[in-house]
Short mmCIF file of C-alpha atoms and ligand atoms in Angstrom, two decimals:
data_model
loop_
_atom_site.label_atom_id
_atom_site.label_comp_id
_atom_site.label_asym_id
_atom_site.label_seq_id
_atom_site.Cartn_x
_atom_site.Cartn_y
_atom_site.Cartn_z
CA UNK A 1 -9.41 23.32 24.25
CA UNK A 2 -6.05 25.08 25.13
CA UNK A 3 -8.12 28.64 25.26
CA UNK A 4 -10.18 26.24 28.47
CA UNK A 5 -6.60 25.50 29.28
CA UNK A 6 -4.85 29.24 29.22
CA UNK A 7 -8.02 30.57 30.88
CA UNK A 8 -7.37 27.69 33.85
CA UNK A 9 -4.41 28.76 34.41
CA UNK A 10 -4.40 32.31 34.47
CA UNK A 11 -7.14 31.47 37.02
CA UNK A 12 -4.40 29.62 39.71
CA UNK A 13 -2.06 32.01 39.07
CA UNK A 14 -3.82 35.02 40.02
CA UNK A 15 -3.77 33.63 43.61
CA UNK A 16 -0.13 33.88 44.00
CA UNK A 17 0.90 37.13 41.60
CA UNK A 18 0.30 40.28 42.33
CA UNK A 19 -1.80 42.27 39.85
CA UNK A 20 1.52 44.49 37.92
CA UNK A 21 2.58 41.26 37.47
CA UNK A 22 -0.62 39.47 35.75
CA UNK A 23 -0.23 42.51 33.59
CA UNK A 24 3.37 42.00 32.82
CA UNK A 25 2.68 38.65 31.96
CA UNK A 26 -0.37 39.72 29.75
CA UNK A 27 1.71 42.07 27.89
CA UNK A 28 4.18 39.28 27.13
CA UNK A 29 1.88 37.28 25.83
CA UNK A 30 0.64 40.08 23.59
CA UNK A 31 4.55 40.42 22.54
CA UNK A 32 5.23 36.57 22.19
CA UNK A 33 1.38 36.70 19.96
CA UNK A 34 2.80 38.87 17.39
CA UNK A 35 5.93 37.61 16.75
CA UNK A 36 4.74 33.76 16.75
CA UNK A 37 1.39 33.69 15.18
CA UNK A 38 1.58 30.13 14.23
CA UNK A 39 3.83 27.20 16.32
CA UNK A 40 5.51 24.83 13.81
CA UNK A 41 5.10 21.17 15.00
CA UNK A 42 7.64 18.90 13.85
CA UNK A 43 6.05 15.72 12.64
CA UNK A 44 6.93 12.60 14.26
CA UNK A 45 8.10 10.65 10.78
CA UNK A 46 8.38 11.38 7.31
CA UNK A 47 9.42 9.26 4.08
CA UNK A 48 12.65 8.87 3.25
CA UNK A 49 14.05 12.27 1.11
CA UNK A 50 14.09 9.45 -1.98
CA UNK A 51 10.78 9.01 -2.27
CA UNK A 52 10.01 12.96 -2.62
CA UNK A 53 12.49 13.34 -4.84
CA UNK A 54 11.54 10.75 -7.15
CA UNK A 55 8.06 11.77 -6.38
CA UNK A 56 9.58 15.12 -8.15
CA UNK A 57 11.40 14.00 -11.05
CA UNK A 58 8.22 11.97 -11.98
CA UNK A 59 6.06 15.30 -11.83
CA UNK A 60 8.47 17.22 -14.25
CA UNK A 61 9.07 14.64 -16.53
CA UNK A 62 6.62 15.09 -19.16
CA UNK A 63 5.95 18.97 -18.79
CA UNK A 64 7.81 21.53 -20.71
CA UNK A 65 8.41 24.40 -18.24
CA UNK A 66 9.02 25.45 -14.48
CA UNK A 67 6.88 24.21 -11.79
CA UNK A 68 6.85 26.91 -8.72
CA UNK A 69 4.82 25.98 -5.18
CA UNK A 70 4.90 28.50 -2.82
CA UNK A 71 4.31 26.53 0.35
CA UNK A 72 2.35 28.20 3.44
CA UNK A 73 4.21 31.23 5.48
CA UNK A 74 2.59 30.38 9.08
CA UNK A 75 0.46 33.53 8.56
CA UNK A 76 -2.88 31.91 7.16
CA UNK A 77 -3.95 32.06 10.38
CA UNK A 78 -3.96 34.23 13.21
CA UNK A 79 -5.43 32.28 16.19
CA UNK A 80 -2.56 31.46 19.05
CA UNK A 81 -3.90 27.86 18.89
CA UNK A 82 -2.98 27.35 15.23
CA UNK A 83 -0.56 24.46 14.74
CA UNK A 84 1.71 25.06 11.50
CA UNK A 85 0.34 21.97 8.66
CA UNK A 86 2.33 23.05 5.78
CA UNK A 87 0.08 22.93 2.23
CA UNK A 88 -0.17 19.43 1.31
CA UNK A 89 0.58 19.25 -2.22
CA UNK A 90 3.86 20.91 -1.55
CA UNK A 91 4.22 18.93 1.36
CA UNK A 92 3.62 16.04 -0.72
CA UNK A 93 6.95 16.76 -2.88
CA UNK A 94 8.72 17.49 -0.11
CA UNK A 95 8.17 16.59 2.74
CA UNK A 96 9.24 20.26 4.35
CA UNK A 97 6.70 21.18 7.47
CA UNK A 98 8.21 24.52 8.26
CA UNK A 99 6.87 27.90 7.37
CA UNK A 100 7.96 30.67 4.05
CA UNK A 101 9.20 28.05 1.28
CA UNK A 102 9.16 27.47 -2.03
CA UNK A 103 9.82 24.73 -4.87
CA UNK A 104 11.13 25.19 -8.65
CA UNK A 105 11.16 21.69 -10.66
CA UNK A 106 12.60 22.15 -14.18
CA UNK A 107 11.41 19.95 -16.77
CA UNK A 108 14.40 17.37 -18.35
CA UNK A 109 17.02 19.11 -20.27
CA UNK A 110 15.45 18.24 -23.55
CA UNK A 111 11.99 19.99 -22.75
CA UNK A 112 12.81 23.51 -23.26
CA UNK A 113 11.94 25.82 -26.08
CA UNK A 114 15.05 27.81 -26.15
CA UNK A 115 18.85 27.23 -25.88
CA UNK A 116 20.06 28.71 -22.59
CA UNK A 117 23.09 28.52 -19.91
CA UNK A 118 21.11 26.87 -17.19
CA UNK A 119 23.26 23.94 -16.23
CA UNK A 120 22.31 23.74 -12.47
CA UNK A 121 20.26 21.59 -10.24
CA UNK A 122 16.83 21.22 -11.61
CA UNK A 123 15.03 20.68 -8.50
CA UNK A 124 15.35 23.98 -6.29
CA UNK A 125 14.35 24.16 -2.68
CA UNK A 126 14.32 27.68 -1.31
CA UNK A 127 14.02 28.64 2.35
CA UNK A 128 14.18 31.75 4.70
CA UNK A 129 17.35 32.92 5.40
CA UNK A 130 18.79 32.46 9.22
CA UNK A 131 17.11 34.71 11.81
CA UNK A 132 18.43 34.09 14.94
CA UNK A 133 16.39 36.44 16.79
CA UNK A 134 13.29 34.79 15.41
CA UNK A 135 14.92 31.18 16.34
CA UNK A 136 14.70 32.43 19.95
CA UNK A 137 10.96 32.54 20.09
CA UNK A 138 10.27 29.63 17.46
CA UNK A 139 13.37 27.33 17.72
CA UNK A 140 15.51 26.19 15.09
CA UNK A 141 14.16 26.59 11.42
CA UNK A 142 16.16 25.02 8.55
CA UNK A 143 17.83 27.61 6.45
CA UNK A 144 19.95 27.90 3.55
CA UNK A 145 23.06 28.43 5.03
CA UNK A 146 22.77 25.47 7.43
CA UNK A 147 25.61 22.89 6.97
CA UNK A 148 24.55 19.70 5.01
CA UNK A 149 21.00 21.40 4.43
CA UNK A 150 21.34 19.82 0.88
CA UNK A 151 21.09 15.88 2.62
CA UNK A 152 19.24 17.21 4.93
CA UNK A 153 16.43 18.54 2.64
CA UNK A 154 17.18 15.67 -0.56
CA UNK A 155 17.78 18.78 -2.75
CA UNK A 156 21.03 19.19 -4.84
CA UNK A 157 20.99 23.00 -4.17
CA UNK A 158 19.02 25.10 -1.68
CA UNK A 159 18.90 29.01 -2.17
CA UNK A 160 17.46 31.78 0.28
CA UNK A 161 14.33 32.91 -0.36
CA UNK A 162 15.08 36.77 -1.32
CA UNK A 163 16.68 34.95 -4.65
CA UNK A 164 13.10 33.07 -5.40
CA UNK A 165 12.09 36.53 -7.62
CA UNK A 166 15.10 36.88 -9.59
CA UNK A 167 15.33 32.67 -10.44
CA UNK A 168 11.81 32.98 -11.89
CA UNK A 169 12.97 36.15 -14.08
CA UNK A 170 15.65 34.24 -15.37
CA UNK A 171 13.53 31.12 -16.27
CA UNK A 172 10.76 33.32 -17.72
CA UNK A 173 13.47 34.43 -20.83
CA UNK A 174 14.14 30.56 -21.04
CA UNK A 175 10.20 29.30 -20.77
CA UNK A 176 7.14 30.65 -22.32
CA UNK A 177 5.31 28.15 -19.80
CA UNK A 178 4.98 28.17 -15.93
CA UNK A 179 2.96 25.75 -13.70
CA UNK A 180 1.53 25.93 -10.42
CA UNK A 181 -1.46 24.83 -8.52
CA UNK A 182 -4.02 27.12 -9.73
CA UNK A 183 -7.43 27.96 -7.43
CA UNK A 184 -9.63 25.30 -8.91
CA UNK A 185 -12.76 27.14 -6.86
CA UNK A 186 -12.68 29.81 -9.87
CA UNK A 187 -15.78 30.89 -9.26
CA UNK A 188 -15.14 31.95 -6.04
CA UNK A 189 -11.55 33.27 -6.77
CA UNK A 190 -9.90 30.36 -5.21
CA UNK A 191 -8.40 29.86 -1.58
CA UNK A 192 -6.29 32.92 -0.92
CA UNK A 193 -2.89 30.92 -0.96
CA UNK A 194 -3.20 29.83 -4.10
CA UNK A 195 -4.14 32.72 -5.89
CA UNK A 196 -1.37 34.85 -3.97
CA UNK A 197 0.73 32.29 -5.67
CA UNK A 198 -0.75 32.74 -9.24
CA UNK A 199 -1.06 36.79 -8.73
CA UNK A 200 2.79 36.35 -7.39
CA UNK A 201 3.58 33.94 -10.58
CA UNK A 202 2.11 36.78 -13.17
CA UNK A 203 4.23 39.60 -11.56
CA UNK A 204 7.21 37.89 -11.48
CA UNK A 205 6.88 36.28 -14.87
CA UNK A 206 4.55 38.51 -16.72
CA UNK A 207 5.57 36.85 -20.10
CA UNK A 208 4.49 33.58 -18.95
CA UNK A 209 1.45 31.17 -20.01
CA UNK A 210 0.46 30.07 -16.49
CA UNK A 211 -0.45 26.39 -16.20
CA UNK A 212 -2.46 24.27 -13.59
CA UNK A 213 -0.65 21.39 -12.11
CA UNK A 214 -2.75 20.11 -9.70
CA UNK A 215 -4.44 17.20 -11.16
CA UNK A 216 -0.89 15.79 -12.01
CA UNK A 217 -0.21 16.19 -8.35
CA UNK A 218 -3.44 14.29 -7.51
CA UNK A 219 -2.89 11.27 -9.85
CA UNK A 220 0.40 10.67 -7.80
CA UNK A 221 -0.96 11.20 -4.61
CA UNK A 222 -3.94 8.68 -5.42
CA UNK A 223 -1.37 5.70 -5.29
CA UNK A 224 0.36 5.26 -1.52
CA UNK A 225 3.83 5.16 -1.68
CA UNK A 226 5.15 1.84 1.20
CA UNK A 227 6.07 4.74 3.61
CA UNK A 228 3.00 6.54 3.37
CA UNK A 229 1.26 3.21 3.95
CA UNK A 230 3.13 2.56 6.79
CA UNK A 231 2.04 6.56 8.08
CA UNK A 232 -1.77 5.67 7.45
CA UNK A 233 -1.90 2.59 9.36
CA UNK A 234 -0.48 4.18 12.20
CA UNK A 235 -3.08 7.09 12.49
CA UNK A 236 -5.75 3.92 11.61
CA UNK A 237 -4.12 1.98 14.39
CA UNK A 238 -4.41 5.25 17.15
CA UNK A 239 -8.00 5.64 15.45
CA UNK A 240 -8.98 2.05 16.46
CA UNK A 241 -7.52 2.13 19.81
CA UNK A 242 -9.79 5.53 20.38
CA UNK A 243 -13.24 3.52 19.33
CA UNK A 244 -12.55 0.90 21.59
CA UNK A 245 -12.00 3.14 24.25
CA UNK A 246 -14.86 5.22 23.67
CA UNK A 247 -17.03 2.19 23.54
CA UNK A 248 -15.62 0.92 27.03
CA UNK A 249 -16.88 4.27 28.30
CA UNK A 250 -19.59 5.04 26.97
CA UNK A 251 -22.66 5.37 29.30
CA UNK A 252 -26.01 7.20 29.68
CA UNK A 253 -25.11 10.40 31.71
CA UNK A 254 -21.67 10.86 29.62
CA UNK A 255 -21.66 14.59 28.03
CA UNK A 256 -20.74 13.77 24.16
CA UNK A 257 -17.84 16.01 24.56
CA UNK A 258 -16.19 13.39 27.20
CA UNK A 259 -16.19 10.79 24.64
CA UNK A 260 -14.48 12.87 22.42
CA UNK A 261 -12.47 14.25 25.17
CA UNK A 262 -10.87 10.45 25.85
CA UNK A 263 -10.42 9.67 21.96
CA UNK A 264 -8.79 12.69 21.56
CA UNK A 265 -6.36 12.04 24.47
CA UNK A 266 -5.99 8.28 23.27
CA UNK A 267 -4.91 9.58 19.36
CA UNK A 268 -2.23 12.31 21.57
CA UNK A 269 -1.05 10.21 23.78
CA UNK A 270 0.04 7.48 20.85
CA UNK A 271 2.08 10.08 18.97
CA UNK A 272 -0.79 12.17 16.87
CA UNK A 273 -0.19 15.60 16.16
CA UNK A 274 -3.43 16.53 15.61
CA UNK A 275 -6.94 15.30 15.03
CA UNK A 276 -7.62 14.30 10.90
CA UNK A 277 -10.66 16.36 11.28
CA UNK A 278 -13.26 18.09 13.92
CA UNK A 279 -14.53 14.85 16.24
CA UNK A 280 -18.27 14.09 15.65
CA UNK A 281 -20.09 12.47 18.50
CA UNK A 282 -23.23 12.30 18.03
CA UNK A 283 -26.21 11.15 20.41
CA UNK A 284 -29.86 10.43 19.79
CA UNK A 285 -30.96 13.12 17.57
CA UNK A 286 -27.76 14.37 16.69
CA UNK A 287 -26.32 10.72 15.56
CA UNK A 288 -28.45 12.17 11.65
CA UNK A 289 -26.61 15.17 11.40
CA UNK A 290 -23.49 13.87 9.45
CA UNK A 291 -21.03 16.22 10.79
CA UNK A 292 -22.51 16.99 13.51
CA UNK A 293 -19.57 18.39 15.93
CA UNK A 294 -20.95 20.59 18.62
CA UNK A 295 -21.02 18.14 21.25
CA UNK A 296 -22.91 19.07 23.47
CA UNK A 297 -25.22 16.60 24.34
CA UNK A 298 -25.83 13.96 27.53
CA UNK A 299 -26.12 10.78 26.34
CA UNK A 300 -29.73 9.04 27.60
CA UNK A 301 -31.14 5.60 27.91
CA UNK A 302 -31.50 4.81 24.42
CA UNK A 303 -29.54 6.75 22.37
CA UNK A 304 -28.31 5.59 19.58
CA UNK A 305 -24.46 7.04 19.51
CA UNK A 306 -22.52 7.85 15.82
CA UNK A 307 -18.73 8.41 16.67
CA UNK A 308 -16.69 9.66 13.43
CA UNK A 309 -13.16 10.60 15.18
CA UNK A 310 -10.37 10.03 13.25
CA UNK A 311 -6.39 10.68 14.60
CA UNK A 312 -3.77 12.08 12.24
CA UNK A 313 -0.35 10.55 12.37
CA UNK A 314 2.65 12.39 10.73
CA UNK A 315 0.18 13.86 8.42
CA UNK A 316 -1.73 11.38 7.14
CA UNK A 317 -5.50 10.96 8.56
CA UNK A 318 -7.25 8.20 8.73
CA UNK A 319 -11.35 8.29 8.71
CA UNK A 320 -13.29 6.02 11.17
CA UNK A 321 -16.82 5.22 12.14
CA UNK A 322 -18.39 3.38 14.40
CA UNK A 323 -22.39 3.82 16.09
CA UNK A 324 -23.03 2.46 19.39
CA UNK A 325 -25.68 2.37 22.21
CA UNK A 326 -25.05 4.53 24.90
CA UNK A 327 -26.70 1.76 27.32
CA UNK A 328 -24.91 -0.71 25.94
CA UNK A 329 -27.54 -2.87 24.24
CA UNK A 330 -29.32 -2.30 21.13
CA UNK A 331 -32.98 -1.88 21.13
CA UNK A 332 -34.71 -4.24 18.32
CA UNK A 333 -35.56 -1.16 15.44
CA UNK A 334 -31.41 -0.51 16.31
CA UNK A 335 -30.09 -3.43 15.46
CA UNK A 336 -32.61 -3.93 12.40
CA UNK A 337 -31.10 -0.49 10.68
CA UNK A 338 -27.79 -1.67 12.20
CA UNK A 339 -27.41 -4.58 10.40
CA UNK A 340 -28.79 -3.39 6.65
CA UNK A 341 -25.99 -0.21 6.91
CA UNK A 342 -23.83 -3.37 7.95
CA UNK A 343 -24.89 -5.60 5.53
CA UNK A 344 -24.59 -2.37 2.49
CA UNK A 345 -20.89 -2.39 3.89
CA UNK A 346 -20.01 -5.49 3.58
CA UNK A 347 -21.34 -5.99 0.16
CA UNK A 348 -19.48 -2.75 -1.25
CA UNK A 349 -16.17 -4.45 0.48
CA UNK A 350 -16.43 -8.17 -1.14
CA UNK A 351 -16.86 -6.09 -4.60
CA UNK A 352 -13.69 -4.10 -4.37
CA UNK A 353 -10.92 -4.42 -6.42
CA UNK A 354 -8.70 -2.67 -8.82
CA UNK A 355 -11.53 -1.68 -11.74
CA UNK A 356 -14.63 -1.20 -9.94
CA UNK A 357 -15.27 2.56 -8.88
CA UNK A 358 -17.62 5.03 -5.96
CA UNK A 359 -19.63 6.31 -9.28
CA UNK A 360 -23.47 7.28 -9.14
CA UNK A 361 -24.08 4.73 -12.12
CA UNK A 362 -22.60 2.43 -14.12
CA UNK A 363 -22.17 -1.25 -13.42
CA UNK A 364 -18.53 -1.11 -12.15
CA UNK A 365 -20.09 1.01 -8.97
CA UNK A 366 -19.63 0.02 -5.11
CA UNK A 367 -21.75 2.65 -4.39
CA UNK A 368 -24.57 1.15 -6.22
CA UNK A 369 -23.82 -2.11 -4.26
CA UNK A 370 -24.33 -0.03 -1.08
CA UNK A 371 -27.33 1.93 -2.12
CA UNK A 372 -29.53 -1.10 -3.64
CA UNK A 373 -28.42 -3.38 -0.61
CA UNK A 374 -30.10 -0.35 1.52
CA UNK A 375 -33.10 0.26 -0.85
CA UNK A 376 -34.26 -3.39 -0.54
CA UNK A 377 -33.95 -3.98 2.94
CA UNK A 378 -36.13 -2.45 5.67
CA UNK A 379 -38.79 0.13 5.43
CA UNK A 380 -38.92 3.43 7.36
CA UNK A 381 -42.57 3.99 9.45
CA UNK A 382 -44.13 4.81 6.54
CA UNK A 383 -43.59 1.35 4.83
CA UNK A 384 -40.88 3.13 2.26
CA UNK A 385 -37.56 1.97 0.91
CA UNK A 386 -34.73 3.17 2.95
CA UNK A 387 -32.50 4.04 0.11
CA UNK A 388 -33.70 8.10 0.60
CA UNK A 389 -31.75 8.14 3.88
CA UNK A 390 -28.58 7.14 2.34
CA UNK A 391 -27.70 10.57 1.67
CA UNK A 392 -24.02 10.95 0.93
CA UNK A 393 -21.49 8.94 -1.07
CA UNK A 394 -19.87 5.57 -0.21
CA UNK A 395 -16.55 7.01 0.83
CA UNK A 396 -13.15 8.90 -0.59
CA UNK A 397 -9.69 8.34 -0.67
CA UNK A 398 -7.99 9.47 2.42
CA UNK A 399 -4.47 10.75 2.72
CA UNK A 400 -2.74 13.78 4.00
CA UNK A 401 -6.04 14.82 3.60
CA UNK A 402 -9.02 12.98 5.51
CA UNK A 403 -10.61 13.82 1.87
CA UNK A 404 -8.00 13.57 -0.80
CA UNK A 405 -8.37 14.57 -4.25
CA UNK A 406 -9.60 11.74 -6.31
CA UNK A 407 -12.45 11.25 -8.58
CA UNK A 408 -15.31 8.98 -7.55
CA UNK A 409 -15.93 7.51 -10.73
CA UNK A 410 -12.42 6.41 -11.74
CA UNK A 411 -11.94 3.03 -11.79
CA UNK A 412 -9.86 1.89 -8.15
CA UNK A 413 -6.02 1.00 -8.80
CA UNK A 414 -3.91 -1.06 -6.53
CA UNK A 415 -2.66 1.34 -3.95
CA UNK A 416 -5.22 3.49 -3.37
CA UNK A 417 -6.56 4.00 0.34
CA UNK A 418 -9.93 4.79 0.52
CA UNK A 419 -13.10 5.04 2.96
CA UNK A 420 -16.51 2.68 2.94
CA UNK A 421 -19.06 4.15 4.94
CA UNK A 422 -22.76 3.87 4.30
CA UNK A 423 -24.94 5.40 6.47
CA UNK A 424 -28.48 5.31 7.00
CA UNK A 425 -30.58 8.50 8.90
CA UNK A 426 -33.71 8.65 9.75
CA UNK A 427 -34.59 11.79 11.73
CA UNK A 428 -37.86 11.43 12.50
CA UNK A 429 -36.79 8.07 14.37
CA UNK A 430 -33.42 10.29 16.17
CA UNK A 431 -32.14 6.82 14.62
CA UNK A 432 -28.78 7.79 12.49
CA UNK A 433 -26.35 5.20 11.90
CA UNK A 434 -23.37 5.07 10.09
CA UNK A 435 -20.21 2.59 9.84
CA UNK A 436 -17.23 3.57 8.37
CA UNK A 437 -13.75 1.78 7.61
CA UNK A 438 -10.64 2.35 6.39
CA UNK A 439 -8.94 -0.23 2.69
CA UNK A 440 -6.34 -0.42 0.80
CA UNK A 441 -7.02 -1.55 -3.17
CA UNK A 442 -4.64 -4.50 -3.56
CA UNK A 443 -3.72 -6.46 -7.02
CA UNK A 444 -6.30 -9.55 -5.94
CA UNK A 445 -9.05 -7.25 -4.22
CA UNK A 446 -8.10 -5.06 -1.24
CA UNK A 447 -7.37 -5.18 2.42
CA UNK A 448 -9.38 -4.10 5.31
CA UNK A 449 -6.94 -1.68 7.51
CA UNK A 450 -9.10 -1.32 10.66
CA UNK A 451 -9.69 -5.57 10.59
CA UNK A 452 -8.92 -5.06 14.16
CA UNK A 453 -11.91 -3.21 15.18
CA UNK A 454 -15.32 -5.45 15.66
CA UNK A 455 -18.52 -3.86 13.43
CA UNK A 456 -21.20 -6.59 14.60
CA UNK A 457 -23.48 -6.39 17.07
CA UNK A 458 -23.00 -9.00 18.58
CA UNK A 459 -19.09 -8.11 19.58
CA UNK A 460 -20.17 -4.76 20.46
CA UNK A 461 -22.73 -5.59 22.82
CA UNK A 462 -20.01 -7.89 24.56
CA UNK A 463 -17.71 -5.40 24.47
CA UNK A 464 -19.24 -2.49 26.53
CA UNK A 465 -21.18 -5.41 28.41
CA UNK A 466 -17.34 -6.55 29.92
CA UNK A 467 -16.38 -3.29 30.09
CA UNK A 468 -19.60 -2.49 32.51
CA UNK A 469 -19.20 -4.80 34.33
CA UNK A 470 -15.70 -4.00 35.05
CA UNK A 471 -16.88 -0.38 35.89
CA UNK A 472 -19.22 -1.96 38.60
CA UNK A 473 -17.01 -3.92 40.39
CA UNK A 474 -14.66 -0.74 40.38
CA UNK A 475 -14.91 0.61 44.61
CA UNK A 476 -17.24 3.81 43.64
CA UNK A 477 -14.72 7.31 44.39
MN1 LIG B 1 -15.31 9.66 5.78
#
């Protein structure tokens, strides 16, 4: 969008400049490209510094050496367009959303296999040192030597990063044991930020058994803190606001991109940093390809229309689905398939609660709830069972990632937040439909956090049928 946007304006300012100076400009940008390959975007909220730390102290408690994260240096991407995210595990413990820094977490006192003379903070923060000249292309970046960085960050003592190396030495004659988030991809070598951090791990502490922390990290970040709570509701509540505007809209003749276009700007305009994932809006045909994001379709008279746009708020993303007729009104087969991906849902929600799991089998299983709800109602053309054209899972925990780590077939605990979303597609019918909210597991059962936004057909229809009508008695421009 912002490469439409830079192209637009170079565009109107060509008018007005004369050519040395298009080139001056071009060569600045070439300048300012180098030196700032990624913008950092402060987030609009965060949890308290409390809550990371204590989400800290709980992850060292019961291991018996250093934890190091490396967290992501801004270079992992090249593109002018890339927005800084920092890594979310590391983000997780601390909260920290600027680029180059790095975490130690010693283990309690007791846990470690030789005497030594370490008597300092056991929960390390360390950050790039002050570069002003950087600071004039970037602004402000926390740093070491900033006054009060300690409350600032929640860390009893934060160091420079040039001192990261020779801290790890030092541990390495006091620990046999390291741990990190190790690539879990092995197969494949892992994503390229975590194995620089292993490869940088084994150099730096070449005596050390290296140890995988990230399932530790995941069990914690299963259960929403309040705050984080709080954080997902917000990018639910932007989310909702989006589908109702995109069902006020919609209309045969709209280009799918428009309707993304409008969510987009609704999730921005409501404090959003950035989208939770890529927008699908999908028409007719395209409404069966699940992630279906090239948007590049008119909507026609009888379309069916799947719109899976979900806003990210501070971090967290939240994951929303709703399918709509582009004309407004339902045609009969619609609503039939409608209603049995409608009726799966709501039979998956009354079961949840703490216990029950998204498993493939067993009798504890939503899923299975789903799946037989859409296997005994309604045929395709050929008289079959439409269970075959359920093709993905019920739903996933959602997070600071739209797809947080979490296994499916672990029983759900009070405080998890996660997706229910059947879907039914049947291609040869350009008939794909798909509904998709956002709960929370509570102690009695759970809640549903997108209440607000109506899944019947009934509301729809009256929905975009007001919001027509409105459009019609609008003077035409
Ligand atoms: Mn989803």
């Amino acid at each position: 969008m912002s490469g439409r946007l830079r192209t637009g304006l170079t565009f109107g300012w060509s008018s007005v400049l004369a050519p040395f100076a298009l080139r001056f400009l071009a060569i600045l940008a070439l300048i300012l490209c180098a030196l700032s390959p990624a913008a950092a975007q402060q987030r609009r909220d965060r949890e308290p510094n409390s809550v990371y730390a204590e989400r800290r102290s709980k992850l060292a408690s019961n291991i018996d050496g250093p934890i190091i994260l490396l967290g992501y240096t801004g270079r992992e991407e090249e593109s002018e367009t890339y927005i800084f995210a920092q890594d979310e595990n590391f983000y997780y413990l601390t909260g920290h959303n600027e680029e180059e820094a790095a975490l130690i977490l010693l283990p309690p006192d007791g846990n470690k296999a030789r005497d030594d003379d370490w008597t300092g903070p056991r929960q390390i923060l360390f950050l790039p040192p002050k570069d002003p000249r950087r600071e004039k292309w970037n602004g402000q970046r926390m740093s070491p030597s900033d006054p009060g960085i300690e409350q600032r960050t929640g860390f009893a003592l934060v160091k420079p990063m040039p001192e990261l190396r020779a801290t790890v030495e030092k541990l390495a004659k006091i620990y046999p044991t390291f741990y990190t988030v190790l690539p879990y991809q092995k197969e494949m070598g892992g994503y390229p930020h975590e194995k620089e951090t292993e490869d940088w791990l084994k150099q730096a502490a070449p005596s050390a058994a290296i140890k995988d922390i990230r399932s530790s990290i995941a069990d914690l970040r299963l259960i929403k803190s309040p705050t984080e709570l709080a954080l997902l509701r917000q990018a639910i509540d932007l989310s909702l606001d989006a589908q109702f505007e995109a069902m006020k809209m919609m209309r045969p003749g709209l280009w799918e991109y428009q309707v993304a276009a409008k969510m987009v700007e609704v999730h921005a305009m409501g404090g959003s940093e950035a989208e939770a994932y890529a927008p699908i809006v999908g028409a007719g045909p395209n409404s069966t390809a699940l992630h279906y994001d090239k948007l590049s379709r008119k909507m026609e008279e009888g379309d069916i229309v799947v719109m899976d746009v979900g806003a990210q708020y501070s971090g967290y993303a939240a994951d929303i689905t709703r399918t709509i007729p582009a004309n407004g009104k339902f045609t009969p087969r619609q609503r039939e398939i409608y209603e049995i991906v409608l009726g799966a849902q709501n039979a998956a929600i009354q079961a949840l609660k703490p216990g029950m799991d998204m498993c493939h089998k067993g009798d504890k299983s939503v899923y299975k709830i789903a799946y037989d709800y859409i296997n005994t109602h309604g045929k395709d053309q050929h008289g079959k069972p439409l269970g075959q054209y359920f093709i993905h899972g019920l739903g996933h925990s959602i997070g600071l990632n739209v797809h947080d780590p979490g296994d499916l077939c672990r029983p759900f605990m009070p405080g998890t937040v996660l997706t229910i979303e059947p879907g039914i597609y049947i291609p040869e019918e350009n008939l794909g439909v798909r509904i998709e909210d956002d709960l929370l597991i509570t102690e009695a059962g759970y809640e549903l956090l997108s209440q607000r936004l109506p899944r019947s057909v009934d509301e729809i229809e009256k929905i975009m049928a007001d919001a027509a009508q409105r459009r019609s008695a609008e003077p035409k421009q």
